[in-house]
Amino acid sequence: MALYPKLIIDALQNVRYPGTGKSIVEMGMVSEDIRIVGNKVSFSVSFEKPNDPFVKSVVKAAETAILTYIGEDVEIKGNIEVITKQVVRPEPEKLLPQVKNIIAVSSGKGGVGKSTVSANLAVALAQLGYKVGLLDADIYGPSIPKMFNLEAARPVLENIDGRDLIIPEENYGVKVLSIGFFVDKDSALVWRGNMASNALKQLIADANWGELDYFLIDLPPGTSDIHLTMVQTLAVTGAVVVSTPQEVALADARKGINMFTGEKVNIPVLGLVENMAWFTPAELPENKYYIFGKEGCKRLAEEMNVPLLGQIPIVQSIREGGDDGKPVALNEDSITGRAFIDLAEKLIEQVNSRNKHLGATKRVQVK
Ligand code: ADP
């Protein structure tokens, strides 16, 4: 019988890795380059732990499977190489496959302008022609509906391909969903246990977001289970951390950056945004007053080796834009609007260079 790799793989499908009920093929342990010369078959099997107690029994079972299912005359004994390196398991399937880039916007402290930056960044990306979605995951103070003049909105369900999906609201070219659409804003919200995480998961998985270039998530301030849930549920591209230049805010921003880059969450920080970087009064446009300190985020960015994506001044129109539901980023000609467009462009640069880098690494692995 002529030997070919598919036959070998089929035989190895019968070898289960003890305790998992899965075959060593399914677990990605069998090397792709199965070599066949005449009757001699060789390949390698990788184990995650160098001292895996099942190495011998798995190799023996693999030899037996090949002899049983293919034939006694196959030369296999001693030809299975054991590799003990980390097996790259396929990631569990994450949600939103039609979304190209998922950006988590967060801050260490509340009140530093995280939602203002999220809203304006989303609008700026839409102004630049991208398809944008924004999920307000700030369960403690969902302010995105107000910032998008969507306070009265009550999203409806639509049956799409047999599933009832929430239709995101839309304004200024941005698809928006917020926990605030579904709860009475005056009643104190006490989310217990997993309630908040589950509600947010629903706004992601059971909503018709469609195709998006950028999906921004306005996370709650600080570090919480919500952050963990989001990165476990979604293939997050990276995080943007917002802070003011004030020392107390910077200390919390540092914690935030460490959380993202830490083992548990492990997503790249695309950059830091310095909000309320300085105050400029309308009547003295040349003057800059550094009320929260000067260039604190710039220093933190250098210290933590993350890019500084932009500096946004504290300006009355930004606050008014938020309160009136008309983000300043809508007006590209204003100084504030320009600041957010510049910020969006810097973010795109970071995302693109990261995606390019990922592509390059993938190619190297395939070789
Ligand atoms: P967070 O989401 O971090 O809690 P918000 O975005 O809700 O913060 O901002 C808190 C308040 O500060 C809001 O009233 C907002 O309008 C105002 N604000 C935020 N950034 C600026 C800015 N650059 N200039 C003026 N006001 C701002």
Tab-separated table of C-alpha atoms and ligand atoms in Angstrom, residues 110-116 143 147 275-276 312-315 318-319, ligand 1:
chain	number	residue	atom	x	y	z
A	110	GLY	CA	-12.761	57.985	37.075
A	111	GLY	CA	-13.405	61.484	35.783
A	112	VAL	CA	-10.240	61.851	33.720
A	113	GLY	CA	-12.203	62.048	30.468
A	114	LYS	CA	-12.170	58.423	29.328
A	115	SER	CA	-15.708	58.582	27.927
A	116	THR	CA	-15.066	61.976	26.335
A	143	SER	CA	-22.334	58.568	29.725
A	147	MET	CA	-22.556	62.339	24.536
A	275	ASN	CA	-6.395	64.546	28.629
A	276	MET	CA	-6.751	67.956	30.237
A	312	ILE	CA	-5.972	67.033	24.574
A	313	PRO	CA	-6.359	70.437	26.261
A	314	ILE	CA	-9.084	71.226	28.752
A	315	VAL	CA	-11.462	73.422	26.823
A	318	ILE	CA	-15.192	69.823	24.877
A	319	ARG	CA	-17.274	69.737	28.046
B	1	ADP	P1	-14.616	59.532	32.651
B	1	ADP	O1	-15.233	58.778	31.542
B	1	ADP	O2	-13.141	59.328	32.744
B	1	ADP	O3	-15.310	59.367	33.949
B	1	ADP	P2	-15.752	61.871	31.347
B	1	ADP	O4	-15.366	61.708	29.939
B	1	ADP	O5	-17.133	61.558	31.747
B	1	ADP	O6	-14.729	61.090	32.292
B	1	ADP	O7	-15.369	63.363	31.743
B	1	ADP	C1	-15.635	63.911	33.018
B	1	ADP	C2	-16.059	65.344	32.835
B	1	ADP	O8	-14.966	66.120	32.335
B	1	ADP	C3	-17.188	65.507	31.844
B	1	ADP	O9	-18.040	66.518	32.295
B	1	ADP	C4	-16.485	65.950	30.560
B	1	ADP	O10	-17.309	66.762	29.743
B	1	ADP	C5	-15.322	66.736	31.112
B	1	ADP	N1	-14.144	66.696	30.251
B	1	ADP	C6	-13.452	65.595	29.890
B	1	ADP	N2	-12.411	65.929	29.105
B	1	ADP	C7	-12.438	67.276	28.961
B	1	ADP	C8	-11.627	68.229	28.262
B	1	ADP	N3	-10.549	67.856	27.556
B	1	ADP	N4	-11.995	69.535	28.324
B	1	ADP	C9	-13.072	69.898	29.046
B	1	ADP	N5	-13.865	69.084	29.722
B	1	ADP	C10	-13.563	67.763	29.692
